[in-house]
CSV table of C-alpha atoms in Angstrom, one decimal:
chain,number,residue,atom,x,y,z
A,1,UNK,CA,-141.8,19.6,-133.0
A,2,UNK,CA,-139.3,22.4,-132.5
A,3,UNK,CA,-135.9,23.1,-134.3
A,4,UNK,CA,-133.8,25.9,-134.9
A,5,UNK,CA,-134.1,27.2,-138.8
A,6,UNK,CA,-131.1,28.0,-139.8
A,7,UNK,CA,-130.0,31.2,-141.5
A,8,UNK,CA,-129.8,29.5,-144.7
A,9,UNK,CA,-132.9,27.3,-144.4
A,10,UNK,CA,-134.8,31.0,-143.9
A,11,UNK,CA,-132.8,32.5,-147.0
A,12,UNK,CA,-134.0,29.7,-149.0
A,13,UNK,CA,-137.4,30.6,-148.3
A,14,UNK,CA,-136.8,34.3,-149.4
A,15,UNK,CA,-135.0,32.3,-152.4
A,16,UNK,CA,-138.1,30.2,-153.6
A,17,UNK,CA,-140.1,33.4,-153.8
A,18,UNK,CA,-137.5,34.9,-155.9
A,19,UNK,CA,-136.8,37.7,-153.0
A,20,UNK,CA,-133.4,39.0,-151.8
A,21,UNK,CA,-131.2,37.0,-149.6
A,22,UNK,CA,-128.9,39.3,-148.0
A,23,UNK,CA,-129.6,41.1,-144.8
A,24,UNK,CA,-129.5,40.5,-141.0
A,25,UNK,CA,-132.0,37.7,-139.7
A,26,UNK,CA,-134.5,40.8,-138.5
A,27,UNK,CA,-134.5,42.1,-141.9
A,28,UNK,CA,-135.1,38.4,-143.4
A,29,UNK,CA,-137.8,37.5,-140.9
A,30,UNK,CA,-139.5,40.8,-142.4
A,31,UNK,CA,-138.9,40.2,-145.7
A,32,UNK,CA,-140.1,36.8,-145.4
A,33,UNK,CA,-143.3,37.9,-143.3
A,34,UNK,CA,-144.4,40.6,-146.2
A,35,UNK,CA,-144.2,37.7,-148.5
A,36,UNK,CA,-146.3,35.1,-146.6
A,37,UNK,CA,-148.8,37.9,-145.9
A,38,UNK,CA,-149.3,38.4,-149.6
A,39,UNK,CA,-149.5,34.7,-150.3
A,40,UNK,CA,-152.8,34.4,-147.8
A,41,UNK,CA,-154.3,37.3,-149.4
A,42,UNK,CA,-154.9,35.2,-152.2
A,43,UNK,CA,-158.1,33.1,-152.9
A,44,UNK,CA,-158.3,29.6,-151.6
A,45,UNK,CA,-159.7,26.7,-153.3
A,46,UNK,CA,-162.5,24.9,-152.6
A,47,UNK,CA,-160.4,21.9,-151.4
A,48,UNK,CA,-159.3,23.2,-148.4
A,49,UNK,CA,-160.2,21.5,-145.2
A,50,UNK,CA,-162.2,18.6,-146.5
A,51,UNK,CA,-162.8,17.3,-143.4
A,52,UNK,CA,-165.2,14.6,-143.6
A,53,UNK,CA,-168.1,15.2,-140.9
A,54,UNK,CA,-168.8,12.7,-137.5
A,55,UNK,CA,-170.7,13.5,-135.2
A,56,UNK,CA,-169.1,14.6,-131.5
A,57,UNK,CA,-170.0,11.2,-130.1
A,58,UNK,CA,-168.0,9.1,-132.9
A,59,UNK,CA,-164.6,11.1,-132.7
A,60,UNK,CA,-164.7,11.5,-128.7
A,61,UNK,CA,-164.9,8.4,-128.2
A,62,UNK,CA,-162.2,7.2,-130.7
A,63,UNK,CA,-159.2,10.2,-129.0
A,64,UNK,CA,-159.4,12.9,-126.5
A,65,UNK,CA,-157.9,16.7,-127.1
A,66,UNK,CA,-157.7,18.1,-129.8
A,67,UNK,CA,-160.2,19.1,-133.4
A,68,UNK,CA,-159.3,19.9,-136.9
A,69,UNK,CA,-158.6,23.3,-135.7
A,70,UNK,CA,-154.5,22.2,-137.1
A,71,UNK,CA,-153.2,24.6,-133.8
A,72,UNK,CA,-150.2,22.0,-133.1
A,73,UNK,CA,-148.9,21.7,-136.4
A,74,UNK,CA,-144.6,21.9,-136.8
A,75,UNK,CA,-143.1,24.7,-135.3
A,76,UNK,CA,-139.6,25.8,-135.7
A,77,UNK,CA,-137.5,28.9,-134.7
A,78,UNK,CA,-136.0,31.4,-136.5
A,79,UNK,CA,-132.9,32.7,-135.2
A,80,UNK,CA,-130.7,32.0,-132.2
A,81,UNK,CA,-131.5,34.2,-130.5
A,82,UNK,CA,-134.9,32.9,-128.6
A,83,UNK,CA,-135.7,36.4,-127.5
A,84,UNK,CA,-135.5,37.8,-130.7
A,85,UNK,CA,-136.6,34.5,-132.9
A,86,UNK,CA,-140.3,34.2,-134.1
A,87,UNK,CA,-141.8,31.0,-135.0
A,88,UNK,CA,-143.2,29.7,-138.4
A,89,UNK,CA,-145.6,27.5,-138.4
A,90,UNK,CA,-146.9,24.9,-141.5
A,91,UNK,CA,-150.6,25.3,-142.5
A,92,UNK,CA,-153.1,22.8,-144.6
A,93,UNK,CA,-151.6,21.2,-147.6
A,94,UNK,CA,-150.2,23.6,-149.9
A,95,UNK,CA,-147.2,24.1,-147.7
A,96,UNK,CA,-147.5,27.5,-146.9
A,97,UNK,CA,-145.8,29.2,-144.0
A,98,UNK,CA,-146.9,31.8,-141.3
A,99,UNK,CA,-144.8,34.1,-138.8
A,100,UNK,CA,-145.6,34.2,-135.6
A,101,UNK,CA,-142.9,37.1,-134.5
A,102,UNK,CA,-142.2,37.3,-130.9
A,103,UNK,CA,-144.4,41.1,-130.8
A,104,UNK,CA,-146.3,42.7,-128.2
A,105,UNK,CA,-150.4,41.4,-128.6
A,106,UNK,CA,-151.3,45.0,-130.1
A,107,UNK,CA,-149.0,43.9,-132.7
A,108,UNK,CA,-149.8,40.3,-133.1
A,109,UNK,CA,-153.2,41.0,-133.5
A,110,UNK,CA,-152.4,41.6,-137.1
A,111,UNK,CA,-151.3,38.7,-138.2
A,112,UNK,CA,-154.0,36.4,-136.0
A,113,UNK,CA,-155.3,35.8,-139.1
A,114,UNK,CA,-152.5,34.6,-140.4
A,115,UNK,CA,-152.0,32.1,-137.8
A,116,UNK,CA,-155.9,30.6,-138.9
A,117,UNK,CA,-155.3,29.6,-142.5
A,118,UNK,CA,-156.5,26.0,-141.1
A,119,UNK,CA,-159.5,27.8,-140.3
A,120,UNK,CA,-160.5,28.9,-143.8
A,121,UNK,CA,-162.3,25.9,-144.1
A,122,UNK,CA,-164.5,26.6,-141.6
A,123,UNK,CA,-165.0,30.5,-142.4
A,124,UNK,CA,-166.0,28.6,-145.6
A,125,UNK,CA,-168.5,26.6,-143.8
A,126,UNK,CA,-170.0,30.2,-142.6
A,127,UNK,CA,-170.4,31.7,-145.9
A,128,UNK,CA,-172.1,29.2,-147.5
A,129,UNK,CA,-174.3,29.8,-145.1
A,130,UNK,CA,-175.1,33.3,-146.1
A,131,UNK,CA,-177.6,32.7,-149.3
A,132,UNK,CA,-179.5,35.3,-150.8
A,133,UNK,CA,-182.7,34.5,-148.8
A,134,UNK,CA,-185.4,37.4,-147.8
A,135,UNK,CA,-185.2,36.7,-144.6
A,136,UNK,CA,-181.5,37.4,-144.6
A,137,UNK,CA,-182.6,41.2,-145.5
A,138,UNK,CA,-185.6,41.4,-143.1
A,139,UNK,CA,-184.2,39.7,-139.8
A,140,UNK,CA,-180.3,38.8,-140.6
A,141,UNK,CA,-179.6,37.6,-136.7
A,142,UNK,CA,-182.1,35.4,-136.9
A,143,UNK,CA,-181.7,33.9,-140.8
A,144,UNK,CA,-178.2,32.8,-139.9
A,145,UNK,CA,-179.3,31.6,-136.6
A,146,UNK,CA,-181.7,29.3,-138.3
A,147,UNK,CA,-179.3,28.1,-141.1
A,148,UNK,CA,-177.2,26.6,-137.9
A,149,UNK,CA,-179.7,23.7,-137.2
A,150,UNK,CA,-178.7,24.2,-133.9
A,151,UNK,CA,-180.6,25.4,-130.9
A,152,UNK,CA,-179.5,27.2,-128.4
A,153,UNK,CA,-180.7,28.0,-125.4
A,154,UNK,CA,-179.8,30.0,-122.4
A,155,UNK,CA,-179.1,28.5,-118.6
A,156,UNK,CA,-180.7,30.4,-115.4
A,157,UNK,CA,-177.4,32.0,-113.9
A,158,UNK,CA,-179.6,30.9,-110.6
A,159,UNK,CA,-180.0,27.1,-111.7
A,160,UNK,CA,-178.0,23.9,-110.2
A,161,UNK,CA,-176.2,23.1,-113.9
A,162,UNK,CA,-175.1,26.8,-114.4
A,163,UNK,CA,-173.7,26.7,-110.5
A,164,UNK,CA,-171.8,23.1,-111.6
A,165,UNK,CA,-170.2,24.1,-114.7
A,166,UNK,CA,-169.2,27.9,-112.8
A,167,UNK,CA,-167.0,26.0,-110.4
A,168,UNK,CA,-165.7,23.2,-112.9
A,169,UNK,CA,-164.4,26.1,-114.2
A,170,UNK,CA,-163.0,27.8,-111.5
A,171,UNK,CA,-161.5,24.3,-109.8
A,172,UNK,CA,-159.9,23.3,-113.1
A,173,UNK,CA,-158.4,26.5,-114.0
A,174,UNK,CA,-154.5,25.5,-113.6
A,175,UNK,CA,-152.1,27.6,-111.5
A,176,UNK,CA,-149.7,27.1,-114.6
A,177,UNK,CA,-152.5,29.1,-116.3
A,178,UNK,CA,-152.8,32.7,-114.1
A,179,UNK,CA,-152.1,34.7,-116.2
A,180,UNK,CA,-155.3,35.7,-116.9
A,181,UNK,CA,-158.9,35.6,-115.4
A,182,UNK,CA,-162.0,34.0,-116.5
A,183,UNK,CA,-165.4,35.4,-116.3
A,184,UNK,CA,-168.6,33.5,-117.6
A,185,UNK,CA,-170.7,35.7,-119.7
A,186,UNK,CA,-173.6,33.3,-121.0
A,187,UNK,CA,-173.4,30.1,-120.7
A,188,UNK,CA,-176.0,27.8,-123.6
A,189,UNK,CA,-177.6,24.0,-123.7
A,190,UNK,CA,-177.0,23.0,-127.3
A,191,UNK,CA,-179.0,20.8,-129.6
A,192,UNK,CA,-177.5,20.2,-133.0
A,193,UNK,CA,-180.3,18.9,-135.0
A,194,UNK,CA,-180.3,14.5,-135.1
A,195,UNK,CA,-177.5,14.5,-132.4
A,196,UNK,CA,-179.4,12.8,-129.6
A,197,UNK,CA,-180.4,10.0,-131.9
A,198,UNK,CA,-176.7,9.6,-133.6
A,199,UNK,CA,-175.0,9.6,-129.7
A,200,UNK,CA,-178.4,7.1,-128.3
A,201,UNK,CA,-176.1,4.1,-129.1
A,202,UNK,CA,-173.6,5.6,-127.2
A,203,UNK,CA,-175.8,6.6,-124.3
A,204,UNK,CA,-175.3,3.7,-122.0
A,205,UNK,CA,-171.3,3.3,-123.0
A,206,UNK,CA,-169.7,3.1,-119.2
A,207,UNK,CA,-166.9,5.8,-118.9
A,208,UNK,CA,-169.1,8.9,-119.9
A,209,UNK,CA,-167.6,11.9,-118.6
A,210,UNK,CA,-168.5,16.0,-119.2
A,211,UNK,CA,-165.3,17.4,-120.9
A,212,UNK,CA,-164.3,20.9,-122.2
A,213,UNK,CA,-163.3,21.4,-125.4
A,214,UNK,CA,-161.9,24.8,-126.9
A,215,UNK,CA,-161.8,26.4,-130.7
A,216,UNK,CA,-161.0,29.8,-132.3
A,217,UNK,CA,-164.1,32.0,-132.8
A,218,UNK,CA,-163.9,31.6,-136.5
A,219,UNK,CA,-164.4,27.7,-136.3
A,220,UNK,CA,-167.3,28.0,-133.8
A,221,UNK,CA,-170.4,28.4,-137.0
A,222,UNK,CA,-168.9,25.5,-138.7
A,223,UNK,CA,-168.5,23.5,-135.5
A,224,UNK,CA,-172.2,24.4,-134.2
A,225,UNK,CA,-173.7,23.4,-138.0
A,226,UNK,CA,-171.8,20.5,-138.4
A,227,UNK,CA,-170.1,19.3,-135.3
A,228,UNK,CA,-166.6,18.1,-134.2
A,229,UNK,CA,-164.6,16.9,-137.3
A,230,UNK,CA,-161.8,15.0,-137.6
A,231,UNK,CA,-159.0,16.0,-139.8
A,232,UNK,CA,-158.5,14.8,-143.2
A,233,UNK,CA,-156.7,11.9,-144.1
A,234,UNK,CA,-154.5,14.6,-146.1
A,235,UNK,CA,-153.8,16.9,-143.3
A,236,UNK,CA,-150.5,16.6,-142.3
A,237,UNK,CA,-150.0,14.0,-139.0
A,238,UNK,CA,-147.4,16.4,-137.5
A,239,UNK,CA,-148.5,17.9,-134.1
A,240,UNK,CA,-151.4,15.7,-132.7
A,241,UNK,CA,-149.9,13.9,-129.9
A,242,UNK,CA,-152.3,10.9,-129.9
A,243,UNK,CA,-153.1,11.2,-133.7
A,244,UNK,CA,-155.7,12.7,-135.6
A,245,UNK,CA,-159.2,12.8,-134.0
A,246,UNK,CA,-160.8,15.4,-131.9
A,247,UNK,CA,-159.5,16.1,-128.2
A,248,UNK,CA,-161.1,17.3,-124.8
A,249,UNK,CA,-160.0,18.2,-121.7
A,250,UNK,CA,-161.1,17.6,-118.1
A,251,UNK,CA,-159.0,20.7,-116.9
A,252,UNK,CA,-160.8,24.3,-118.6
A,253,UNK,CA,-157.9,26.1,-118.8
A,254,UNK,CA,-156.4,23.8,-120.9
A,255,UNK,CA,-159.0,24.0,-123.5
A,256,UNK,CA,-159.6,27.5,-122.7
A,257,UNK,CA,-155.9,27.9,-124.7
A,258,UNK,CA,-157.3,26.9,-127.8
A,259,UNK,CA,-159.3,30.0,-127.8
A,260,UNK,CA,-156.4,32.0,-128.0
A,261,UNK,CA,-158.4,34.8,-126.4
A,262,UNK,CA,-156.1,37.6,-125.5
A,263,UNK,CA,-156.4,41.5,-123.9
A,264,UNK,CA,-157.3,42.9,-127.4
A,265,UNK,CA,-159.8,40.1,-128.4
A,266,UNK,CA,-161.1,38.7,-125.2
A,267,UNK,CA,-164.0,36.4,-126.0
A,268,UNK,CA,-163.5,32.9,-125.7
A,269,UNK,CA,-165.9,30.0,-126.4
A,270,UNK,CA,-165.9,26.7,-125.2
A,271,UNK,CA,-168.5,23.4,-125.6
A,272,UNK,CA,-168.5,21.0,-122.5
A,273,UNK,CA,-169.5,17.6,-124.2
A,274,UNK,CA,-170.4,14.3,-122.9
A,275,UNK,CA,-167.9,11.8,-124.1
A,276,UNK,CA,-168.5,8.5,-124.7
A,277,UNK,CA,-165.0,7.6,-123.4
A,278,UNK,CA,-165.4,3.8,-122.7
A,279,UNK,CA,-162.1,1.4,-122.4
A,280,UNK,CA,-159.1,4.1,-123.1
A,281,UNK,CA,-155.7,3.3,-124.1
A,282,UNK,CA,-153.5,5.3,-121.2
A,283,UNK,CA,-150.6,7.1,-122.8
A,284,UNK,CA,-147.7,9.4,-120.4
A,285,UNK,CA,-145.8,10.7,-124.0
A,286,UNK,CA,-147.1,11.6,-127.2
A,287,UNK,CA,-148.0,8.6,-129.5
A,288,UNK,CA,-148.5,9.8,-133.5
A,289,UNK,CA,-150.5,6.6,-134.6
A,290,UNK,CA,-152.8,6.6,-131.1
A,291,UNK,CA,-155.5,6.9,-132.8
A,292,UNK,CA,-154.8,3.6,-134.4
A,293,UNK,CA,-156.9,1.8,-130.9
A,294,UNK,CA,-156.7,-1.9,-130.4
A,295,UNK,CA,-159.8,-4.2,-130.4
A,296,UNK,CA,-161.6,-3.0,-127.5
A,297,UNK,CA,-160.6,0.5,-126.9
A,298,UNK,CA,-162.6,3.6,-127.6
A,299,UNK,CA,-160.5,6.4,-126.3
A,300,UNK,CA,-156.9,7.6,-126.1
A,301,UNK,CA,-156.2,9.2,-122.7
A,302,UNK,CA,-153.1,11.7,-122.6
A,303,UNK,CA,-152.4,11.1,-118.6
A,304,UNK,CA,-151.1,14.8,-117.0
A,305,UNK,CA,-149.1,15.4,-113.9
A,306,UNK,CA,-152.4,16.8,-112.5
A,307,UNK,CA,-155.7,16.1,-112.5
A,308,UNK,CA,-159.2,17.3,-110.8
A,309,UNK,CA,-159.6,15.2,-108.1
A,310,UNK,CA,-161.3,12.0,-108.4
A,311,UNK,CA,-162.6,12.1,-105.5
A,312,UNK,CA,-164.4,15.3,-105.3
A,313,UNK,CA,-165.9,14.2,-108.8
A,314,UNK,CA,-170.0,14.7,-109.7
A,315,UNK,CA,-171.6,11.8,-111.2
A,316,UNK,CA,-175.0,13.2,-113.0
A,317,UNK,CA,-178.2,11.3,-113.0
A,318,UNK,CA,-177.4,10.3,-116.1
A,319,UNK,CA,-174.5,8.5,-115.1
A,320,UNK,CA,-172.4,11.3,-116.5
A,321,UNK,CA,-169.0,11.7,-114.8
A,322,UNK,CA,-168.0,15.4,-114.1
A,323,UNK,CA,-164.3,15.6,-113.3
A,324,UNK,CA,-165.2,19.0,-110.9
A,325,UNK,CA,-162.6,18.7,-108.3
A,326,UNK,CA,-159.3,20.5,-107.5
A,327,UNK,CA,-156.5,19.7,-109.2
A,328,UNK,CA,-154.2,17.2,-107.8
A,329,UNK,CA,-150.6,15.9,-108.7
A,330,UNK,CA,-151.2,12.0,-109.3
């Protein structure tokens, strides 16, 4: 959702914090900025992004494309003046705001940070994971990679799975998308420890396809520990086009977004899941209760202009679909 924020609306905001009002908009938007960056300096309470855990089977299944990463919550403008506004986007539950300036990337880099308060949660996930353990002194790498309950293993770059998923990414990296360049550095098979048996009722659901699904690097040790989450019941609704529940993509550079990988900060990680996708409830426009599915239905699918060719689709022995092809307008 995006609205201009009126001159006033953004005075009022310097007004609540008990900060001067006068000034032109550049000098408000600065004012206002210091003053949210001293806000998220502050501790956080332990109630912050409850999210309640299910496994990656359970919420795939329910809605496809998006986590509790928060990334889409409101947006307005500030100004109006587009080239000079900035955005401020709502965060979690206590209302706070962050700026999003319209800056060149050696500048934003600051306030990336900023822009993950949602996150916190999940940076919380990763410290508790940090006890005082004598390991932790002797072999650190390998403590924390143990407290993950997660295995992880690397693929031959000469294998026939590490070929597949090198040109799903290349065939479903959009045009609309070129402005940058993807190169695979490792690519990992993933065990979360009692997955298999929580997704073996799912295993012979019809509709199981290979989809990508992309997160900001600080959500990937609580993602990997505890899997895909849905949002809280109290996190605001605003933003998830089909609803809360976690979202996947069949095109990578879609996903690849939600990295927000840029030329300062370049890594990007991505899981490609299988997705027990069943009957889905086809949608063209955004739907806020979607996730709300009639008798029947276990998916939500957000139908695109374009999409990998059916046609030149893999289907794994498995039965697995992967949606490999080229994109094509429907």
């Amino acid at each position: 959702m995006e609205n201009k924020l009126k001159v006033a609306e953004l005075r009022a905001e310097l007004a609540k914090r008990g900060l001067d009002t006068a000034g032109t908009i550049p000098l408000l938007v600065r004012r206002l900025e210091e003053a949210v960056l001293k806000e998220n300096q502050k501790p956080v309470g332990d109630n912050v992004n409850g999210a309640d855990d299910a496994s990656d089977a359970d919420t795939g299944r329910k809605r496809s494309n998006e986590s509790d990463d928060g990334d889409l919550n409101e947006v307005k403008t500030v100004g109006d003046d587009d080239s000079k506004g900035g955005r401020v986007v709502s965060v979690i539950k206590k209302n706070s705001v962050v700026l999003d300036q319209w800056l060149p990337d050696d500048i934003k880099a600051e306030y990336h940070v900023l822009k993950q308060v949602e996150a916190l949660g999940q940076i919380k996930v990763a410290t508790k994971l940090l006890k005082d353990d004598p390991l932790m002194k002797e072999d650190p790498l390998y403590f924390n990679y143990q407290q993950l309950h997660c295995e992880l293993r690397p693929l031959e770059d000469d294998s026939e799975e590490f070929a597949m998923i090198a040109k799903y990414t290349k065939n479903t990296h959009a045009k609309t998308h070129s402005d940058y360049r993807v190169d695979i550095v490792q690519i990992f098979t993933v065990a979360r420890e009692g997955k298999v048996e929580r997704f073996k009722k799912f295993s012979t659901t019809e509709n199981r396809m290979l989809l990508w699904h992309g997160s900001r690097l600080t959500n990937w040790t609580g993602i990997l520990s505890q899997g895909l989450r849905i949002p809280p019941p109290e996190a605001p609704v605003t933003g998830y086009m089909f609803g809360k529940g976690v979202y996947f993509a069949d095109m990578f550079s879609k996903s690849a977004n939600y990295c927000y990988a840029n030329h300062l900060s370049t890594a990007g990680v991505l899981l490609l899941c299988e997705v027990a996708l069943g009957d889905m409830v086809e949608l063209r426009r955004a739907k806020s209760d979607a996730d709300k599915l009639p008798d029947g239905k276990l998916s939500t699918k957000g139908v695109g202009a374009t999409e990998p060719s059916p046609s030149e689709a893999k289907t794994l022995d498995d039965g697995v679909i992967v949606p490999l092809g080229k994109p094509k307008k429907r």
